[in-house]
CSV table of C-alpha atoms in Angstrom, one decimal:
chain,number,residue,atom,x,y,z
A,144,UNK,CA,82.2,122.4,74.6
A,145,UNK,CA,82.6,118.5,74.8
A,146,UNK,CA,83.1,115.9,78.0
A,147,UNK,CA,84.9,112.8,77.8
A,148,UNK,CA,85.4,111.5,74.5
A,149,UNK,CA,83.8,107.8,74.6
A,150,UNK,CA,82.9,105.0,72.1
A,151,UNK,CA,80.9,102.1,72.2
A,152,UNK,CA,82.6,98.9,72.7
A,153,UNK,CA,81.1,97.5,69.8
A,154,UNK,CA,83.1,100.2,67.6
A,155,UNK,CA,86.3,99.1,68.7
A,156,UNK,CA,88.4,96.8,66.2
A,157,UNK,CA,91.6,94.7,67.6
A,158,UNK,CA,94.4,96.8,67.9
A,159,UNK,CA,93.1,99.6,66.9
A,160,UNK,CA,95.7,102.7,66.7
A,161,UNK,CA,95.0,106.4,66.1
A,162,UNK,CA,95.1,110.0,67.0
A,163,UNK,CA,94.8,110.7,70.7
A,164,UNK,CA,91.9,112.1,72.1
A,165,UNK,CA,92.7,116.1,74.2
A,166,UNK,CA,91.8,117.3,77.1
A,167,UNK,CA,92.6,117.6,80.5
A,168,UNK,CA,91.8,116.6,84.4
A,169,UNK,CA,92.8,117.7,87.4
A,170,UNK,CA,92.5,116.8,91.1
A,171,UNK,CA,91.0,118.8,94.3
A,172,UNK,CA,93.8,118.9,97.4
A,173,UNK,CA,91.1,117.1,99.7
A,174,UNK,CA,90.1,113.7,100.4
A,175,UNK,CA,86.2,112.6,100.5
A,176,UNK,CA,85.5,113.3,104.5
A,177,UNK,CA,84.9,110.1,106.5
A,178,UNK,CA,86.3,108.0,103.7
A,179,UNK,CA,89.8,106.2,103.0
A,180,UNK,CA,89.1,106.7,98.9
A,181,UNK,CA,90.1,110.1,97.5
A,182,UNK,CA,88.6,112.2,94.7
A,183,UNK,CA,90.0,114.0,91.5
A,184,UNK,CA,88.0,116.0,89.7
A,185,UNK,CA,88.1,116.5,85.7
A,186,UNK,CA,87.3,119.7,83.9
A,187,UNK,CA,84.4,120.0,81.9
A,188,UNK,CA,86.1,120.3,78.3
A,189,UNK,CA,88.4,117.6,79.3
A,190,UNK,CA,89.1,113.9,78.5
A,191,UNK,CA,89.2,111.9,81.3
A,192,UNK,CA,89.6,108.5,79.0
A,193,UNK,CA,92.2,108.6,76.4
A,194,UNK,CA,92.9,106.4,74.0
A,195,UNK,CA,93.4,106.1,70.3
A,196,UNK,CA,89.9,106.5,68.2
A,197,UNK,CA,89.2,107.2,64.8
A,198,UNK,CA,85.4,108.4,64.8
A,199,UNK,CA,84.3,109.6,68.3
A,200,UNK,CA,80.7,109.4,70.0
A,201,UNK,CA,81.0,112.9,71.8
A,202,UNK,CA,79.3,113.1,75.1
A,203,UNK,CA,78.2,115.6,77.4
A,204,UNK,CA,80.5,117.5,79.7
A,205,UNK,CA,79.0,115.7,82.9
A,206,UNK,CA,80.2,111.9,81.5
A,207,UNK,CA,83.0,112.3,83.6
A,208,UNK,CA,81.2,112.2,86.7
A,209,UNK,CA,78.7,114.9,88.2
A,210,UNK,CA,76.3,117.0,86.2
A,211,UNK,CA,76.0,119.2,89.1
A,212,UNK,CA,79.4,120.4,88.9
A,213,UNK,CA,81.5,122.3,90.9
A,214,UNK,CA,83.8,125.0,89.8
A,215,UNK,CA,83.1,124.0,86.0
A,216,UNK,CA,84.2,120.6,87.7
A,217,UNK,CA,82.9,117.1,88.1
A,218,UNK,CA,84.6,114.9,91.3
A,219,UNK,CA,85.7,111.5,90.5
A,220,UNK,CA,86.7,109.6,93.6
A,221,UNK,CA,89.3,106.7,93.7
A,222,UNK,CA,88.6,103.3,94.4
A,223,UNK,CA,91.5,102.7,96.4
A,224,UNK,CA,92.3,103.9,99.8
A,225,UNK,CA,95.2,105.3,101.3
A,226,UNK,CA,96.9,102.0,102.7
A,227,UNK,CA,97.8,99.2,100.8
A,228,UNK,CA,95.6,96.4,99.1
A,229,UNK,CA,91.9,97.6,98.9
A,230,UNK,CA,89.3,97.3,96.6
A,231,UNK,CA,86.1,95.9,95.6
A,232,UNK,CA,83.4,93.2,96.5
A,233,UNK,CA,84.0,89.9,97.9
A,234,UNK,CA,83.1,87.1,95.7
A,235,UNK,CA,79.8,85.9,96.9
A,236,UNK,CA,78.1,89.6,96.8
A,237,UNK,CA,78.6,91.7,93.4
A,238,UNK,CA,76.5,89.4,91.5
A,239,UNK,CA,73.9,90.5,93.6
A,240,UNK,CA,72.8,86.3,93.9
A,241,UNK,CA,73.3,86.2,97.7
A,242,UNK,CA,70.0,87.4,98.6
A,243,UNK,CA,71.8,88.2,102.1
A,244,UNK,CA,75.0,90.7,100.4
A,245,UNK,CA,74.4,94.5,101.1
A,246,UNK,CA,74.9,94.0,96.8
A,247,UNK,CA,71.7,92.1,96.3
A,248,UNK,CA,69.0,94.2,94.5
A,249,UNK,CA,71.7,97.2,94.9
A,250,UNK,CA,72.3,99.8,92.0
A,251,UNK,CA,75.7,99.7,92.5
A,252,UNK,CA,76.5,103.3,93.5
A,253,UNK,CA,80.3,102.1,93.9
A,254,UNK,CA,80.0,101.4,90.2
A,255,UNK,CA,79.5,104.8,89.1
A,256,UNK,CA,81.2,106.9,91.9
A,257,UNK,CA,84.5,105.5,91.6
A,258,UNK,CA,87.4,105.2,89.3
A,259,UNK,CA,88.6,101.6,89.1
A,260,UNK,CA,92.0,101.3,88.8
A,261,UNK,CA,93.3,98.2,86.9
A,262,UNK,CA,96.7,96.4,87.1
A,263,UNK,CA,98.5,94.7,84.1
A,264,UNK,CA,97.4,91.4,85.4
A,265,UNK,CA,94.2,92.7,85.0
A,266,UNK,CA,94.4,93.6,81.8
A,267,UNK,CA,96.0,90.7,80.5
A,268,UNK,CA,93.4,88.2,82.5
A,269,UNK,CA,90.3,90.2,81.0
A,270,UNK,CA,91.7,89.9,77.7
A,271,UNK,CA,91.5,86.4,77.5
A,272,UNK,CA,88.3,85.4,80.0
A,273,UNK,CA,86.3,88.0,77.6
A,274,UNK,CA,87.9,88.1,74.5
A,275,UNK,CA,87.9,91.6,74.0
A,276,UNK,CA,90.5,94.5,73.1
A,277,UNK,CA,92.5,96.7,75.6
A,278,UNK,CA,90.9,99.5,74.0
A,279,UNK,CA,87.5,98.2,75.0
A,280,UNK,CA,87.5,98.4,78.7
A,281,UNK,CA,91.0,100.2,79.8
A,282,UNK,CA,91.2,104.4,79.6
A,283,UNK,CA,93.7,106.7,81.4
A,284,UNK,CA,93.1,108.6,84.0
A,285,UNK,CA,95.3,112.1,84.4
A,286,UNK,CA,96.1,112.1,88.4
A,287,UNK,CA,98.5,115.1,88.6
A,288,UNK,CA,97.7,115.9,92.3
A,289,UNK,CA,97.9,111.8,93.0
A,290,UNK,CA,94.3,112.0,93.9
A,291,UNK,CA,93.6,108.4,92.0
A,292,UNK,CA,96.6,106.8,93.0
A,293,UNK,CA,96.7,107.9,96.4
A,294,UNK,CA,100.4,106.6,96.8
A,295,UNK,CA,98.9,102.9,96.2
A,296,UNK,CA,98.6,102.6,92.5
A,297,UNK,CA,101.6,103.6,90.3
A,298,UNK,CA,101.2,106.7,87.6
A,299,UNK,CA,102.1,105.9,83.9
A,300,UNK,CA,103.5,108.5,81.8
A,301,UNK,CA,103.6,108.9,78.1
A,302,UNK,CA,105.1,110.2,74.9
A,303,UNK,CA,102.2,112.2,73.6
A,304,UNK,CA,101.4,113.6,77.1
A,305,UNK,CA,105.0,114.8,78.2
A,306,UNK,CA,104.9,115.3,82.0
A,307,UNK,CA,101.6,114.1,82.8
A,308,UNK,CA,100.9,111.1,85.2
A,309,UNK,CA,98.1,108.6,84.1
A,310,UNK,CA,96.4,106.0,86.3
A,311,UNK,CA,95.5,103.1,84.2
A,312,UNK,CA,91.7,102.7,85.1
A,313,UNK,CA,88.5,100.5,84.0
A,314,UNK,CA,86.3,102.7,81.3
A,315,UNK,CA,83.1,104.3,81.6
A,316,UNK,CA,80.3,104.9,79.5
A,317,UNK,CA,76.8,106.6,80.0
A,318,UNK,CA,74.1,105.7,82.3
A,319,UNK,CA,70.6,104.4,81.2
A,320,UNK,CA,69.1,104.7,84.5
A,321,UNK,CA,71.0,108.3,85.6
A,322,UNK,CA,71.1,110.0,82.5
A,323,UNK,CA,74.1,112.9,82.4
A,324,UNK,CA,76.4,110.2,84.5
A,325,UNK,CA,78.3,107.6,83.4
A,326,UNK,CA,78.9,104.1,85.0
A,327,UNK,CA,81.5,101.3,84.7
A,328,UNK,CA,81.5,99.8,81.2
A,329,UNK,CA,81.2,96.7,82.5
A,330,UNK,CA,77.7,97.4,84.8
A,331,UNK,CA,74.7,96.1,83.6
A,332,UNK,CA,71.4,98.2,84.5
A,333,UNK,CA,67.8,97.5,85.3
A,334,UNK,CA,65.6,100.0,85.1
A,335,UNK,CA,63.6,101.2,88.2
A,336,UNK,CA,60.2,99.9,89.6
A,337,UNK,CA,58.3,100.5,92.5
A,338,UNK,CA,60.1,98.3,94.8
A,339,UNK,CA,63.8,99.5,93.6
A,340,UNK,CA,63.4,103.4,93.0
A,341,UNK,CA,67.1,103.6,92.3
A,342,UNK,CA,67.0,100.2,90.0
A,343,UNK,CA,69.0,97.2,90.3
A,344,UNK,CA,72.1,96.4,88.6
A,345,UNK,CA,74.7,94.0,88.5
A,346,UNK,CA,78.5,93.3,87.3
A,347,UNK,CA,78.3,91.6,83.6
A,348,UNK,CA,81.9,90.3,83.8
A,349,UNK,CA,81.8,89.2,87.4
A,350,UNK,CA,83.9,86.0,86.9
A,351,UNK,CA,86.3,88.2,85.5
A,352,UNK,CA,86.4,91.2,87.0
A,353,UNK,CA,89.9,93.0,88.2
A,354,UNK,CA,91.0,92.7,91.6
A,355,UNK,CA,90.0,96.2,92.7
A,356,UNK,CA,86.4,94.9,92.1
A,357,UNK,CA,87.3,91.7,94.2
A,358,UNK,CA,88.0,93.1,97.7
A,359,UNK,CA,86.1,96.1,98.4
A,360,UNK,CA,85.2,97.3,101.0
A,361,UNK,CA,88.6,95.2,102.4
A,362,UNK,CA,92.2,95.8,103.1
A,363,UNK,CA,94.8,93.7,104.8
A,364,UNK,CA,95.9,93.9,108.3
A,365,UNK,CA,99.0,95.2,109.7
A,366,UNK,CA,100.0,91.6,110.2
A,367,UNK,CA,99.1,90.8,106.1
A,368,UNK,CA,97.0,87.8,107.5
A,369,UNK,CA,93.4,89.2,107.8
A,370,UNK,CA,91.1,91.0,105.9
A,371,UNK,CA,90.0,93.9,107.6
A,372,UNK,CA,86.7,96.0,106.6
A,373,UNK,CA,86.3,99.4,105.8
A,374,UNK,CA,83.0,101.5,107.2
A,375,UNK,CA,81.5,102.5,103.6
A,376,UNK,CA,79.9,105.9,103.6
A,377,UNK,CA,76.2,106.5,102.6
A,378,UNK,CA,77.4,108.4,99.5
A,379,UNK,CA,80.0,107.8,97.0
A,380,UNK,CA,80.3,112.0,96.0
A,381,UNK,CA,81.1,114.3,98.7
A,382,UNK,CA,80.0,117.3,96.5
A,383,UNK,CA,76.9,115.4,94.3
A,384,UNK,CA,74.1,114.5,96.3
A,385,UNK,CA,72.9,112.6,93.2
A,386,UNK,CA,71.3,109.3,94.3
A,387,UNK,CA,73.1,107.6,91.5
A,388,UNK,CA,76.1,107.9,93.9
A,389,UNK,CA,74.9,106.2,97.1
A,390,UNK,CA,76.7,103.4,98.2
A,391,UNK,CA,75.7,100.1,100.3
A,392,UNK,CA,72.3,99.9,101.7
A,393,UNK,CA,73.4,98.5,104.9
A,394,UNK,CA,76.9,98.2,106.7
A,395,UNK,CA,79.0,95.2,105.7
A,396,UNK,CA,79.9,92.5,108.3
A,397,UNK,CA,82.7,90.1,108.2
A,398,UNK,CA,80.1,87.2,107.5
A,399,UNK,CA,79.6,89.1,104.1
A,400,UNK,CA,83.1,88.2,102.9
A,401,UNK,CA,84.1,84.9,102.0
A,402,UNK,CA,86.5,84.3,105.1
A,403,UNK,CA,89.1,82.2,102.6
A,404,UNK,CA,88.8,84.3,99.1
A,405,UNK,CA,88.7,87.4,101.0
A,406,UNK,CA,92.4,87.4,102.2
A,407,UNK,CA,93.7,85.4,98.9
A,408,UNK,CA,92.0,88.3,96.9
A,409,UNK,CA,94.4,90.9,98.9
A,410,UNK,CA,97.1,89.0,99.4
A,411,UNK,CA,97.0,88.1,95.0
A,412,UNK,CA,96.2,92.2,94.7
A,413,UNK,CA,99.2,93.4,96.8
A,414,UNK,CA,101.6,91.4,95.2
A,415,UNK,CA,100.3,92.4,91.6
A,416,UNK,CA,100.2,95.9,92.4
A,417,UNK,CA,104.1,95.6,93.5
A,418,UNK,CA,105.0,94.1,90.2
A,419,UNK,CA,103.0,96.6,88.2
A,420,UNK,CA,104.7,99.5,89.9
A,421,UNK,CA,107.7,98.0,89.0
A,422,UNK,CA,106.2,97.6,84.9
A,423,UNK,CA,105.6,101.3,85.9
A,424,UNK,CA,109.4,102.0,86.6
A,425,UNK,CA,110.6,100.2,83.8
A,426,UNK,CA,107.9,101.9,81.3
A,427,UNK,CA,108.6,105.7,82.7
A,428,UNK,CA,112.5,105.3,82.3
A,429,UNK,CA,111.8,105.9,78.4
A,430,UNK,CA,107.7,106.6,78.5
A,431,UNK,CA,106.4,105.7,74.6
A,432,UNK,CA,103.0,106.5,73.3
A,433,UNK,CA,99.5,105.7,74.4
A,434,UNK,CA,99.2,103.6,71.3
A,435,UNK,CA,101.8,101.7,72.3
A,436,UNK,CA,101.5,100.7,76.0
A,437,UNK,CA,99.0,97.5,75.4
A,438,UNK,CA,102.1,95.8,73.6
A,439,UNK,CA,104.6,96.5,76.2
A,440,UNK,CA,101.9,95.2,79.0
A,441,UNK,CA,101.6,91.9,76.9
A,442,UNK,CA,105.1,91.5,76.5
A,443,UNK,CA,106.1,92.3,80.1
A,444,UNK,CA,103.4,89.9,81.7
A,445,UNK,CA,104.1,86.6,78.4
A,446,UNK,CA,107.4,86.4,79.6
A,447,UNK,CA,106.4,85.9,83.8
A,448,UNK,CA,106.6,82.0,83.0
A,449,UNK,CA,109.9,80.9,81.8
A,450,UNK,CA,111.8,77.8,80.9
A,451,UNK,CA,113.5,76.1,83.4
A,452,UNK,CA,117.3,77.3,84.0
A,453,UNK,CA,120.3,75.7,82.8
A,454,UNK,CA,122.5,76.5,85.3
A,455,UNK,CA,122.0,78.0,88.9
A,456,UNK,CA,122.2,81.4,87.8
A,457,UNK,CA,119.9,81.2,84.6
A,458,UNK,CA,116.7,82.0,86.6
A,459,UNK,CA,117.7,85.0,87.9
A,460,UNK,CA,119.7,86.4,84.5
A,461,UNK,CA,116.3,85.6,82.5
A,462,UNK,CA,114.2,87.6,85.1
A,463,UNK,CA,116.6,90.6,84.6
A,464,UNK,CA,115.8,90.6,81.1
A,465,UNK,CA,112.1,91.0,81.9
A,466,UNK,CA,111.2,92.5,84.6
A,467,UNK,CA,112.8,92.2,88.4
A,468,UNK,CA,109.6,90.5,90.6
A,469,UNK,CA,108.8,91.3,94.1
A,470,UNK,CA,110.8,89.7,96.8
A,471,UNK,CA,109.6,88.8,100.5
A,472,UNK,CA,110.0,91.8,102.3
A,473,UNK,CA,112.0,90.0,105.1
A,474,UNK,CA,113.8,86.9,103.9
A,475,UNK,CA,115.1,86.0,107.6
A,476,UNK,CA,111.5,85.9,108.9
A,477,UNK,CA,110.3,83.9,105.7
A,478,UNK,CA,113.0,81.7,106.3
A,479,UNK,CA,112.3,81.0,110.3
A,480,UNK,CA,108.4,80.6,109.0
A,481,UNK,CA,109.5,77.7,106.9
A,482,UNK,CA,111.7,76.2,109.1
């Protein structure tokens, strides 16, 4: 019996290629009550994080989630609410530096309870800023029932797992504070103390964190001009009472979010999700192997800046050869606003 097949980040050389780990992940039919994030489940013998490996560190079956499994499966909520453009923490909060923030002194249950989808832009930016390879922090999560994608995040198909849809997410690794559970690859833990019985934790790559970790718990308003807070439940796993998955120690208020950055981050995420869905559509026309995916992403994103066109139609022709960029939903409205 085995769980997720993982390796420590230090063991991953650049551009590693190798066999794909096996296993499967399935998702339940219902959402987490009272919360827009949807759950999914992982078979005890399955592999939620699938990427090439040569030498594997075999984790316990609970590595994909709850050691208190239900029907032999462990729960994995998605970090994305059902409506578009929602994800992680306002800029001044998640590193715990603001003593008034809900994140200050928190053990970071959200970084343990949720699968965190990433866009291609997140991946490229984090590779560059962290000087880490794709395989050190990215994995694919099986999403047959759309529990992780939730109609927001694109699903990808791969030749080595034909017919199985996946969502691209941040990698998890074992937690030292809460044995037999996992946490985000980048979460830094401090041991429990009498004043912090669950310990404290902070993001080790705060300045480079993905968009999903910049806007939680907000989403765009219907007009697209305001950030709206979601109510955060007390617990991130409906079927697991472990204190590891307790969420924010107090409700969020508008003053906890940066009034400018909160909206800007949501707008950027909206654009990048739309672009990433087009990337997925292009890839899924003729799916390649999972080992080929990082190079495909680099090829697409490295061509997002084009030279000045030599004639009127040059720009459009150049972009058609790469991937179509998202266009405003209502050109007439955009023109009227510009006027």
